[in-house]
Tab-separated table of N, CA and C in Angstrom:
chain	number	residue	atom	x	y	z
A	215	MET	N	90.805	90.712	107.624
A	215	MET	CA	91.220	89.858	106.470
A	215	MET	C	91.943	90.654	105.167
A	216	SER	N	91.938	92.082	104.922
A	216	SER	CA	93.083	92.365	104.272
A	216	SER	C	94.319	92.288	105.019
A	217	GLU	N	94.335	91.999	106.220
A	217	GLU	CA	95.769	92.643	106.855
A	217	GLU	C	95.984	90.845	106.485
A	218	THR	N	95.791	90.011	106.965
A	218	THR	CA	96.136	88.532	106.663
A	218	THR	C	96.971	88.150	105.665
A	219	SER	N	95.671	89.277	104.518
A	219	SER	CA	96.247	88.125	102.817
A	219	SER	C	97.505	89.406	102.924
A	220	GLY	N	97.567	90.616	102.737
A	220	GLY	CA	98.328	91.301	102.641
A	220	GLY	C	99.827	90.826	103.316
A	221	ARG	N	99.445	90.532	104.354
A	221	ARG	CA	100.807	89.940	104.885
A	221	ARG	C	101.140	88.260	104.295
A	222	ALA	N	100.252	87.667	103.601
A	222	ALA	CA	100.850	86.451	102.842
A	222	ALA	C	101.490	86.709	101.273
A	223	SER	N	100.955	88.156	101.169
A	223	SER	CA	101.524	88.334	99.515
A	223	SER	C	102.824	89.876	100.115
A	224	GLY	N	103.148	89.790	100.854
A	224	GLY	CA	104.329	90.497	101.133
A	224	GLY	C	103.897	91.775	101.772
A	225	GLY	N	102.495	91.971	102.503
A	225	GLY	CA	102.352	93.436	102.471
A	225	GLY	C	102.728	93.879	103.769
A	226	TYR	N	103.114	92.716	104.316
A	226	TYR	CA	103.799	92.900	105.677
A	226	TYR	C	104.748	94.199	105.828
A	227	GLN	N	105.529	94.436	104.400
A	227	GLN	CA	106.683	95.123	104.042
A	227	GLN	C	106.342	96.327	104.221
A	228	GLY	N	105.120	96.977	103.606
A	228	GLY	CA	104.375	97.921	104.159
A	228	GLY	C	104.707	98.384	105.088
A	229	ARG	N	103.524	97.786	105.573
A	229	ARG	CA	103.055	97.459	107.477
A	229	ARG	C	104.308	97.602	108.231
A	230	ILE	N	105.117	96.776	108.020
A	230	ILE	CA	106.447	97.563	108.487
A	230	ILE	C	107.115	98.989	109.082
A	231	ARG	N	106.331	99.910	108.264
A	231	ARG	CA	106.871	100.874	107.780
A	231	ARG	C	106.213	102.059	109.050
A	232	THR	N	105.138	101.072	108.906
A	232	THR	CA	104.643	102.082	109.864
A	232	THR	C	104.417	101.450	111.469
A	233	ALA	N	104.828	100.078	111.155
A	233	ALA	CA	104.329	99.621	112.551
A	233	ALA	C	105.970	99.125	113.099
A	234	GLN	N	105.909	98.085	113.809
A	234	GLN	CA	107.301	98.025	114.506
A	234	GLN	C	107.785	96.606	113.954
A	235	PRO	N	109.147	96.506	113.695
A	235	PRO	CA	110.014	95.457	113.376
A	235	PRO	C	109.477	94.368	114.087
A	236	GLU	N	109.012	94.382	115.468
A	236	GLU	CA	108.229	93.251	116.065
A	236	GLU	C	107.393	92.297	115.186
A	237	ASP	N	106.525	93.320	114.565
A	237	ASP	CA	105.248	92.676	114.131
A	237	ASP	C	105.388	92.195	112.781
A	238	LEU	N	106.681	92.062	112.372
A	238	LEU	CA	107.163	91.182	111.079
A	238	LEU	C	106.681	89.573	111.880
A	239	PRO	N	106.336	89.076	110.306
A	239	PRO	CA	105.961	87.692	110.198
A	239	PRO	C	106.686	86.436	110.906
A	240	GLU	N	108.152	86.312	110.994
A	240	GLU	CA	109.471	85.717	111.165
A	240	GLU	C	110.553	86.716	111.642
């Protein structure tokens, strides 16, 4: 839930810091 919401609101930016760049939305 929060993962999908965060991604839509740009939460992927903070997530990519600990995740791989391949996890980016586009």
